[in-house]
PDB file of C-alpha atoms in Angstrom:
ATOM      1  CA  MET A1257     219.138   9.162 -55.007  1.00 45.00           C
ATOM      2  CA  VAL A1258     218.078   7.460 -58.346  1.00 50.00           C
ATOM      3  CA  LYS A1259     217.042   3.959 -57.448  1.00 71.00           C
ATOM      4  CA  LYS A1260     219.487   1.669 -59.274  1.00 85.00           C
ATOM      5  CA  ASP A1261     218.391  -1.414 -61.555  1.00 91.00           C
ATOM      6  CA  TYR A1262     220.303  -4.625 -61.078  1.00 94.00           C
ATOM      7  CA  GLY A1263     217.843  -6.619 -63.328  1.00 94.00           C
ATOM      8  CA  GLN A1264     221.085  -7.274 -65.750  1.00 96.00           C
ATOM      9  CA  PHE A1265     222.750  -9.886 -62.957  1.00 98.00           C
ATOM     10  CA  GLN A1266     219.377 -11.635 -61.941  1.00 98.00           C
ATOM     11  CA  ILE A1267     219.283 -14.568 -64.042  1.00 98.00           C
ATOM     12  CA  GLU A1268     215.955 -15.523 -63.747  1.00 98.00           C
ATOM     13  CA  GLN A1269     215.072 -12.147 -65.517  1.00 97.00           C
ATOM     14  CA  LEU A1270     217.290 -12.912 -68.415  1.00 98.00           C
ATOM     15  CA  ASN A1271     216.942 -14.902 -71.564  1.00 98.00           C
ATOM     16  CA  PRO A1272     219.525 -17.759 -72.794  1.00 97.00           C
ATOM     17  CA  ILE A1273     221.329 -15.290 -75.196  1.00 98.00           C
ATOM     18  CA  GLN A1274     221.878 -12.884 -72.122  1.00 98.00           C
ATOM     19  CA  ILE A1275     222.851 -15.131 -69.903  1.00 98.00           C
ATOM     20  CA  GLU A1276     225.531 -16.813 -72.198  1.00 97.00           C
ATOM     21  CA  ALA A1277     226.946 -13.335 -73.035  1.00 98.00           C
ATOM     22  CA  ALA A1278     227.523 -12.372 -69.118  1.00 98.00           C
ATOM     23  CA  LEU A1279     228.895 -16.011 -68.418  1.00 97.00           C
ATOM     24  CA  LYS A1280     231.370 -15.636 -71.310  1.00 97.00           C
ATOM     25  CA  LYS A1281     232.792 -12.421 -69.414  1.00 97.00           C
ATOM     26  CA  ARG A1282     233.110 -14.418 -65.851  1.00 97.00           C
ATOM     27  CA  SER A1283     231.839 -17.838 -65.411  1.00 98.00           C
ATOM     28  CA  LEU A1284     230.501 -16.973 -61.840  1.00 98.00           C
ATOM     29  CA  ILE A1285     227.043 -17.427 -60.191  1.00 98.00           C
ATOM     30  CA  TYR A1286     226.065 -16.312 -56.775  1.00 98.00           C
ATOM     31  CA  LEU A1287     223.847 -18.335 -54.778  1.00 98.00           C
ATOM     32  CA  PRO A1288     221.728 -16.608 -51.854  1.00 98.00           C
ATOM     33  CA  LEU A1289     220.251 -18.395 -48.978  1.00 98.00           C
ATOM     34  CA  GLY A1290     218.085 -17.258 -46.453  1.00 97.00           C
ATOM     35  CA  ALA A1291     214.596 -18.153 -44.219  1.00 97.00           C
ATOM     36  CA  MET A1292     211.652 -17.222 -43.221  1.00 96.00           C
ATOM     37  CA  GLU A1293     211.452 -16.043 -39.813  1.00 96.00           C
ATOM     38  CA  TRP A1294     210.162 -13.603 -37.381  1.00 95.00           C
ATOM     39  CA  HIS A1295     212.738 -10.316 -37.062  1.00 96.00           C
ATOM     40  CA  GLY A1296     210.539  -7.766 -34.868  1.00 94.00           C
ATOM     41  CA  MET A1297     207.746  -5.897 -35.800  1.00 94.00           C
ATOM     42  CA  HIS A1298     209.686  -3.431 -37.983  1.00 97.00           C
ATOM     43  CA  LEU A1299     211.129  -5.760 -40.503  1.00 98.00           C
ATOM     44  CA  PRO A1300     209.909  -8.510 -42.812  1.00 98.00           C
ATOM     45  CA  ILE A1301     209.853 -12.323 -42.114  1.00 97.00           C
ATOM     46  CA  GLY A1302     211.810 -12.682 -45.631  1.00 98.00           C
ATOM     47  CA  LEU A1303     214.845 -10.420 -44.386  1.00 98.00           C
ATOM     48  CA  ASP A1304     217.495 -12.923 -44.623  1.00 98.00           C
ATOM     49  CA  SER A1305     216.854 -13.903 -47.970  1.00 98.00           C
ATOM     50  CA  LEU A1306     216.475 -10.101 -49.069  1.00 98.00           C
ATOM     51  CA  THR A1307     219.814  -9.168 -47.507  1.00 98.00           C
ATOM     52  CA  SER A1308     221.754 -12.115 -49.011  1.00 98.00           C
ATOM     53  CA  HIS A1309     220.261 -11.361 -52.380  1.00 98.00           C
ATOM     54  CA  GLY A1310     221.125  -7.632 -52.251  1.00 98.00           C
ATOM     55  CA  VAL A1311     224.630  -8.224 -51.198  1.00 98.00           C
ATOM     56  CA  CYS A1312     225.129 -10.662 -53.987  1.00 98.00           C
ATOM     57  CA  LEU A1313     223.851  -8.345 -56.601  1.00 98.00           C
ATOM     58  CA  ARG A1314     226.161  -5.643 -55.684  1.00 98.00           C
ATOM     59  CA  ALA A1315     229.057  -8.171 -55.265  1.00 98.00           C
ATOM     60  CA  ALA A1316     228.085  -9.310 -58.807  1.00 98.00           C
ATOM     61  CA  GLU A1317     228.215  -5.545 -60.106  1.00 97.00           C
ATOM     62  CA  LYS A1318     231.492  -5.382 -58.949  1.00 97.00           C
ATOM     63  CA  THR A1319     232.989  -9.001 -60.201  1.00 98.00           C
ATOM     64  CA  GLY A1320     230.610  -9.982 -62.849  1.00 97.00           C
ATOM     65  CA  GLY A1321     228.756 -13.063 -62.942  1.00 98.00           C
ATOM     66  CA  LEU A1322     224.868 -13.593 -62.380  1.00 98.00           C
ATOM     67  CA  VAL A1323     222.561 -14.204 -59.170  1.00 98.00           C
ATOM     68  CA  MET A1324     220.351 -16.770 -58.829  1.00 98.00           C
ATOM     69  CA  PRO A1325     217.035 -16.092 -57.087  1.00 98.00           C
ATOM     70  CA  PRO A1326     217.460 -16.333 -53.188  1.00 98.00           C
ATOM     71  CA  LEU A1327     216.057 -19.203 -51.435  1.00 97.00           C
ATOM     72  CA  TYR A1328     213.588 -18.337 -48.556  1.00 97.00           C
ATOM     73  CA  TYR A1329     213.519 -21.521 -46.516  1.00 95.00           C
ATOM     74  CA  GLY A1330     216.690 -22.247 -44.262  1.00 95.00           C
ATOM     75  CA  MET A1331     217.664 -24.618 -41.436  1.00 94.00           C
ATOM     76  CA  THR A1332     215.937 -24.465 -38.025  1.00 86.00           C
ATOM     77  CA  GLY A1333     217.373 -22.039 -34.907  1.00 73.00           C
ATOM     78  CA  SER A1334     216.123 -21.153 -31.679  1.00 75.00           C
ATOM     79  CA  ILE A1335     213.269 -19.205 -32.652  1.00 72.00           C
ATOM     80  CA  TRP A1336     211.566 -21.894 -34.749  1.00 72.00           C
ATOM     81  CA  HIS A1337     208.193 -21.255 -32.860  1.00 82.00           C
ATOM     82  CA  HIS A1338     207.934 -17.843 -33.566  1.00 87.00           C
ATOM     83  CA  PRO A1339     205.083 -16.522 -35.484  1.00 89.00           C
ATOM     84  CA  TYR A1340     205.452 -16.729 -39.323  1.00 93.00           C
ATOM     85  CA  THR A1341     208.442 -18.375 -39.009  1.00 94.00           C
ATOM     86  CA  ILE A1342     209.272 -21.706 -41.502  1.00 93.00           C
ATOM     87  CA  LEU A1343     212.398 -23.410 -41.007  1.00 94.00           C
ATOM     88  CA  ILE A1344     213.688 -26.754 -42.200  1.00 93.00           C
ATOM     89  CA  GLU A1345     214.769 -29.372 -39.650  1.00 92.00           C
ATOM     90  CA  GLU A1346     216.101 -32.070 -41.890  1.00 93.00           C
ATOM     91  CA  GLU A1347     219.611 -31.297 -43.106  1.00 92.00           C
ATOM     92  CA  GLU A1348     219.038 -33.404 -46.336  1.00 94.00           C
ATOM     93  CA  VAL A1349     216.292 -31.341 -47.596  1.00 94.00           C
ATOM     94  CA  LEU A1350     218.217 -28.213 -47.971  1.00 95.00           C
ATOM     95  CA  LEU A1351     221.456 -30.502 -49.069  1.00 94.00           C
ATOM     96  CA  GLN A1352     219.531 -31.960 -51.859  1.00 95.00           C
ATOM     97  CA  ILE A1353     218.252 -28.781 -53.183  1.00 95.00           C
ATOM     98  CA  LEU A1354     221.649 -27.321 -53.234  1.00 97.00           C
ATOM     99  CA  MET A1355     223.330 -30.214 -54.521  1.00 95.00           C
ATOM    100  CA  THR A1356     221.108 -30.415 -57.442  1.00 96.00           C
ATOM    101  CA  THR A1357     221.541 -26.917 -58.265  1.00 97.00           C
ATOM    102  CA  LEU A1358     225.399 -27.428 -58.264  1.00 97.00           C
ATOM    103  CA  GLN A1359     225.651 -30.296 -60.506  1.00 96.00           C
ATOM    104  CA  ARG A1360     223.214 -28.432 -62.974  1.00 96.00           C
ATOM    105  CA  LEU A1361     225.319 -25.457 -62.949  1.00 97.00           C
ATOM    106  CA  GLU A1362     228.456 -27.777 -63.478  1.00 97.00           C
ATOM    107  CA  THR A1363     226.790 -29.382 -66.178  1.00 96.00           C
ATOM    108  CA  ASP A1364     226.292 -25.882 -67.939  1.00 95.00           C
ATOM    109  CA  ASN A1365     230.058 -25.293 -67.520  1.00 95.00           C
ATOM    110  CA  ILE A1366     230.053 -22.650 -64.612  1.00 97.00           C
ATOM    111  CA  GLU A1367     233.129 -22.454 -63.131  1.00 97.00           C
ATOM    112  CA  LYS A1368     232.765 -21.241 -59.688  1.00 98.00           C
ATOM    113  CA  VAL A1369     229.591 -20.907 -57.599  1.00 98.00           C
ATOM    114  CA  VAL A1370     229.688 -18.404 -54.505  1.00 98.00           C
ATOM    115  CA  ILE A1371     226.739 -19.731 -51.911  1.00 98.00           C
ATOM    116  CA  PHE A1372     226.307 -16.735 -49.707  1.00 98.00           C
ATOM    117  CA  THR A1373     223.884 -16.961 -46.577  1.00 98.00           C
ATOM    118  CA  GLY A1374     222.199 -14.005 -45.125  1.00 98.00           C
ATOM    119  CA  HIS A1375     220.651 -16.760 -42.657  1.00 97.00           C
ATOM    120  CA  PHE A1376     223.437 -17.844 -40.039  1.00 95.00           C
ATOM    121  CA  ALA A1377     221.511 -20.310 -37.724  1.00 94.00           C
ATOM    122  CA  LEU A1378     224.475 -22.683 -36.473  1.00 94.00           C
ATOM    123  CA  LYS A1379     222.979 -25.794 -38.158  1.00 94.00           C
ATOM    124  CA  GLN A1380     222.879 -23.993 -41.244  1.00 95.00           C
ATOM    125  CA  LEU A1381     226.524 -22.800 -41.402  1.00 96.00           C
ATOM    126  CA  GLU A1382     227.543 -26.470 -40.363  1.00 95.00           C
ATOM    127  CA  MET A1383     225.868 -28.128 -43.363  1.00 95.00           C
ATOM    128  CA  LEU A1384     227.151 -25.793 -45.602  1.00 97.00           C
ATOM    129  CA  ALA A1385     230.655 -25.921 -44.403  1.00 96.00           C
ATOM    130  CA  ARG A1386     230.331 -29.964 -44.997  1.00 95.00           C
ATOM    131  CA  LEU A1387     229.065 -29.235 -48.469  1.00 96.00           C
ATOM    132  CA  GLU A1388     231.774 -26.772 -49.674  1.00 96.00           C
ATOM    133  CA  GLU A1389     234.518 -29.259 -48.020  1.00 94.00           C
ATOM    134  CA  ARG A1390     232.843 -32.678 -49.472  1.00 93.00           C
ATOM    135  CA  TRP A1391     232.162 -30.538 -53.152  1.00 95.00           C
ATOM    136  CA  ASN A1392     235.856 -29.292 -53.480  1.00 93.00           C
ATOM    137  CA  ALA A1393     237.475 -32.264 -52.174  1.00 93.00           C
ATOM    138  CA  GLN A1394     236.075 -34.021 -55.358  1.00 91.00           C
ATOM    139  CA  LYS A1395     238.093 -31.911 -57.494  1.00 83.00           C
ATOM    140  CA  ARG A1396     235.480 -31.020 -59.669  1.00 89.00           C
ATOM    141  CA  VAL A1397     235.535 -28.520 -62.564  1.00 91.00           C
ATOM    142  CA  LEU A1398     232.896 -26.127 -60.870  1.00 96.00           C
ATOM    143  CA  ASP A1399     234.487 -24.420 -57.751  1.00 96.00           C
ATOM    144  CA  VAL A1400     232.229 -23.692 -54.572  1.00 97.00           C
ATOM    145  CA  ILE A1401     232.775 -20.898 -52.032  1.00 97.00           C
ATOM    146  CA  VAL A1402     230.488 -20.910 -49.067  1.00 98.00           C
ATOM    147  CA  MET A1403     229.977 -17.150 -47.187  1.00 98.00           C
ATOM    148  CA  SER A1404     228.038 -15.997 -44.396  1.00 98.00           C
ATOM    149  CA  ILE A1405     226.913 -12.324 -43.794  1.00 98.00           C
ATOM    150  CA  SER A1406     227.469 -13.130 -40.109  1.00 97.00           C
ATOM    151  CA  GLU A1407     231.336 -13.745 -40.771  1.00 96.00           C
ATOM    152  CA  CYS A1408     233.049 -10.467 -42.522  1.00 97.00           C
ATOM    153  CA  PRO A1409     235.928 -10.087 -40.515  1.00 95.00           C
ATOM    154  CA  ASN A1410     236.114  -6.032 -41.753  1.00 93.00           C
ATOM    155  CA  VAL A1411     233.028  -4.790 -39.388  1.00 95.00           C
ATOM    156  CA  THR A1412     232.932  -3.896 -35.610  1.00 91.00           C
ATOM    157  CA  MET A1413     229.128  -4.283 -35.588  1.00 93.00           C
ATOM    158  CA  LYS A1414     228.157  -7.995 -34.223  1.00 93.00           C
ATOM    159  CA  ALA A1415     225.812 -10.034 -36.316  1.00 95.00           C
ATOM    160  CA  ASP A1416     222.351  -9.992 -34.835  1.00 95.00           C
ATOM    161  CA  HIS A1417     218.910 -11.217 -35.201  1.00 95.00           C
ATOM    162  CA  GLY A1418     216.507  -8.514 -36.603  1.00 96.00           C
ATOM    163  CA  ALA A1419     218.386  -5.844 -34.217  1.00 95.00           C
ATOM    164  CA  ILE A1420     220.653  -3.054 -35.514  1.00 96.00           C
ATOM    165  CA  PHE A1421     223.061  -5.207 -37.719  1.00 97.00           C
ATOM    166  CA  GLU A1422     220.142  -6.730 -39.890  1.00 98.00           C
ATOM    167  CA  THR A1423     217.989  -3.578 -39.773  1.00 98.00           C
ATOM    168  CA  SER A1424     221.220  -1.591 -41.198  1.00 98.00           C
ATOM    169  CA  ILE A1425     221.841  -4.292 -44.049  1.00 98.00           C
ATOM    170  CA  LEU A1426     218.139  -4.199 -45.209  1.00 98.00           C
ATOM    171  CA  ALA A1427     217.909  -0.559 -44.926  1.00 98.00           C
ATOM    172  CA  GLN A1428     220.711  -0.416 -47.718  1.00 97.00           C
ATOM    173  CA  ILE A1429     218.974  -2.527 -50.042  1.00 97.00           C
ATOM    174  CA  LYS A1430     215.138  -2.229 -49.165  1.00 97.00           C
ATOM    175  CA  PRO A1431     214.539   0.918 -47.124  1.00 97.00           C
ATOM    176  CA  GLY A1432     210.747   0.784 -47.691  1.00 97.00           C
ATOM    177  CA  LEU A1433     210.990  -2.403 -45.819  1.00 98.00           C
ATOM    178  CA  VAL A1434     212.352  -1.329 -42.596  1.00 98.00           C
ATOM    179  CA  ARG A1435     209.515   0.281 -40.416  1.00 98.00           C
ATOM    180  CA  LEU A1436     210.897   1.274 -37.180  1.00 96.00           C
ATOM    181  CA  GLU A1437     207.808   3.264 -36.702  1.00 95.00           C
ATOM    182  CA  ASN A1438     206.357   0.209 -35.470  1.00 95.00           C
ATOM    183  CA  LEU A1439     208.350  -0.013 -32.436  1.00 93.00           C
ATOM    184  CA  PRO A1440     207.859   2.529 -29.272  1.00 87.00           C
ATOM    185  CA  ASP A1441     210.065   5.324 -29.262  1.00 85.00           C
ATOM    186  CA  LYS A1442     213.332   4.256 -27.744  1.00 72.00           C
ATOM    187  CA  ASP A1443     213.020   6.347 -24.852  1.00 71.00           C
ATOM    188  CA  VAL A1444     209.584   4.660 -23.846  1.00 63.00           C
ATOM    189  CA  GLU A1445     210.854   1.540 -22.139  1.00 63.00           C
ATOM    190  CA  PRO A1446     214.325  -0.017 -22.011  1.00 53.00           C
ATOM    191  CA  ALA A1447     214.989  -3.133 -24.622  1.00 52.00           C
ATOM    192  CA  ASN A1448     217.356  -4.804 -22.916  1.00 57.00           C
ATOM    193  CA  ASP A1449     217.104  -6.534 -18.920  1.00 61.00           C
ATOM    194  CA  PRO A1450     218.738  -4.840 -16.087  1.00 59.00           C
ATOM    195  CA  GLU A1451     222.144  -6.489 -16.720  1.00 62.00           C
ATOM    196  CA  GLY A1452     222.077  -5.014 -20.273  1.00 67.00           C
ATOM    197  CA  ASN A1453     221.866  -8.252 -21.908  1.00 74.00           C
ATOM    198  CA  SER A1454     220.501  -8.083 -25.500  1.00 79.00           C
ATOM    199  CA  MET A1455     220.369 -11.853 -26.375  1.00 73.00           C
ATOM    200  CA  GLY A1456     218.641 -13.036 -23.296  1.00 76.00           C
ATOM    201  CA  ASP A1457     215.363 -15.046 -22.822  1.00 77.00           C
ATOM    202  CA  HIS A1458     213.667 -11.799 -21.998  1.00 78.00           C
ATOM    203  CA  ARG A1459     213.534 -10.961 -25.746  1.00 79.00           C
ATOM    204  CA  ARG A1460     211.258 -13.985 -26.008  1.00 77.00           C
ATOM    205  CA  ASP A1461     208.633 -12.252 -23.914  1.00 80.00           C
ATOM    206  CA  ARG A1462     205.809 -11.361 -26.376  1.00 81.00           C
ATOM    207  CA  ASN A1463     205.780  -8.197 -24.020  1.00 81.00           C
ATOM    208  CA  ASN A1464     208.978  -7.063 -24.824  1.00 83.00           C
ATOM    209  CA  VAL A1465     208.991  -4.302 -27.104  1.00 84.00           C
ATOM    210  CA  LEU A1466     211.705  -6.247 -28.873  1.00 87.00           C
ATOM    211  CA  PHE A1467     210.029  -9.382 -28.935  1.00 87.00           C
ATOM    212  CA  GLY A1468     212.090 -11.923 -31.287  1.00 89.00           C
ATOM    213  CA  VAL A1469     214.774  -9.353 -31.858  1.00 92.00           C
ATOM    214  CA  PHE A1470     218.266 -10.522 -30.618  1.00 91.00           C
ATOM    215  CA  GLY A1471     221.289  -8.040 -30.174  1.00 91.00           C
ATOM    216  CA  ASP A1472     221.439  -4.114 -29.906  1.00 90.00           C
ATOM    217  CA  ASP A1473     218.317  -2.169 -30.257  1.00 90.00           C
ATOM    218  CA  PRO A1474     217.513  -1.117 -33.652  1.00 94.00           C
ATOM    219  CA  ARG A1475     215.691   1.653 -32.767  1.00 93.00           C
ATOM    220  CA  PHE A1476     219.472   3.562 -32.709  1.00 92.00           C
ATOM    221  CA  TYR A1477     220.114   2.964 -36.527  1.00 95.00           C
ATOM    222  CA  ASP A1478     222.395   5.276 -37.786  1.00 96.00           C
ATOM    223  CA  LYS A1479     222.309   5.420 -41.491  1.00 96.00           C
ATOM    224  CA  ASP A1480     225.907   6.491 -41.976  1.00 97.00           C
ATOM    225  CA  GLU A1481     227.340   3.736 -40.025  1.00 97.00           C
ATOM    226  CA  ALA A1482     224.786   1.382 -41.789  1.00 97.00           C
ATOM    227  CA  GLU A1483     226.038   2.436 -45.178  1.00 97.00           C
ATOM    228  CA  THR A1484     229.693   1.829 -43.954  1.00 97.00           C
ATOM    229  CA  LEU A1485     228.601  -1.758 -42.438  1.00 97.00           C
ATOM    230  CA  PHE A1486     226.784  -2.679 -45.959  1.00 98.00           C
ATOM    231  CA  ASP A1487     229.798  -1.229 -48.444  1.00 97.00           C
ATOM    232  CA  THR A1488     232.431  -3.110 -46.162  1.00 98.00           C
ATOM    233  CA  ILE A1489     230.471  -6.436 -46.480  1.00 98.00           C
ATOM    234  CA  VAL A1490     230.053  -5.850 -50.304  1.00 98.00           C
ATOM    235  CA  GLU A1491     233.609  -5.321 -50.516  1.00 98.00           C
ATOM    236  CA  TRP A1492     235.136  -8.298 -48.598  1.00 98.00           C
ATOM    237  CA  VAL A1493     232.715 -10.639 -51.061  1.00 98.00           C
ATOM    238  CA  ALA A1494     233.801  -9.041 -54.041  1.00 98.00           C
ATOM    239  CA  GLU A1495     237.601  -9.457 -52.557  1.00 97.00           C
ATOM    240  CA  ILE A1496     237.081 -13.118 -51.724  1.00 97.00           C
ATOM    241  CA  VAL A1497     235.557 -14.019 -55.049  1.00 95.00           C
ATOM    242  CA  GLU A1498     238.096 -12.313 -57.184  1.00 87.00           C
TER     243      GLU A1498
END
């Protein structure tokens, strides 16, 4: 399969003439959000940002517009203490970054911004919901849409943390970063507790083969299922934006 180049949609790679030409066709900016978190031995810590950026690039291909670089900081969640995890506790820290970004884009006469988050800790989603409501209530020229990768209504696979959902999404964007071989063979030992709970505290045990992974076992990754999942999410984003 030939690797596709999405550089034409990445605003940081473009000069002002290219930016203005693209925005003349569609005055739309995607702003991908993520975090730096432990996602298990098989996935990179920047997964949330990588997935949100990848989805936005493919949506932009369908809708037009440009994509900002992803933000690699997100709000805190229950795994804040896991290794190589850097999360923000204070809402105002991220809120100010987002508000400044929106204000500057509005100054450049952008008509619509899609804030798309691949990090869906409850605090993050609550903060973004408040931001969207307050901004749009002001009847500004720039319209804001907030979306989360966890909220697509058209998929059957439940969003998770480092488990089969997030593994499947990243595999469609950066397959070389998914290293399932770092995990023991799925037949070696069970990933869940005796009751079959994949979200329990046993996943916080460093001796668990899926330490820090919450959700269905990623070792059962299915390529066809993953492709369908990813395509469905991209189509959902494009339809909402259109």
